[in-house]
Each structure stands twice: as C-alpha cells, then as structure tokens.
Amino acid sequence: MKLAERLKELRKQRGFTQTQVAEYLGLKLRAYQYYESGEHRPEYEKLMALADFFEVTTDYLLGRTDEPD
C-alpha cells in the first residue's frame, strides 16, 4: 500500500478532516491534499510528524510493514 493510500485510510479511520491534519503539520490544505493524492511526498520532518499524529511508525506509513506499531 502506498503512502498516499495509508494517509487517507488513517485519517478517515480516526475521523479527521484534511484541514485538521494540514493544520497540525503547519501546511496549507492543498499541500496536504497533494500528499493524499500522491502528487507530492512529505519531507522527512513532515513524515515523522505524520507518524506521530497517527500514532504509527514511519515504516507503516511507507508500506514497509503492515504492523502500525
């Protein structure tokens, strides 16, 4: 599963809006939407912040494992 798919899945499972995630990351909404569409990939710092926000590992976000923790 790709990063974009994992982000969208996690966000919906936890009941967050794209706006809420974007605000947490300090991004404009469109910038976060690019992550979920797969058009852009987050830089290292944002990837770590996403893992913290969703309480999963970066390996899970990147699809290197199916174990979220």
PDB file of C-alpha atoms in Angstrom, residues 55-57 60 65-69:
ATOM      1  CA  GLU A  55       0.492   7.089  16.247  1.00  0.00           C
ATOM      2  CA  VAL A  56       2.079   4.689  13.754  1.00  0.00           C
ATOM      3  CA  THR A  57       5.624   4.046  12.583  1.00  0.00           C
ATOM      4  CA  TYR A  60       3.922   1.591   8.324  1.00  0.00           C
ATOM      5  CA  THR A  65       5.265  -3.194   7.109  1.00  0.00           C
ATOM      6  CA  ASP A  66       1.617  -3.846   7.759  1.00  0.00           C
ATOM      7  CA  GLU A  67       2.131  -3.531  11.527  1.00  0.00           C
ATOM      8  CA  PRO A  68       1.239   0.022  12.582  1.00  0.00           C
ATOM      9  CA  ASP A  69       3.336  -0.020  15.768  1.00  0.00           C
TER      10      ASP A  69
END
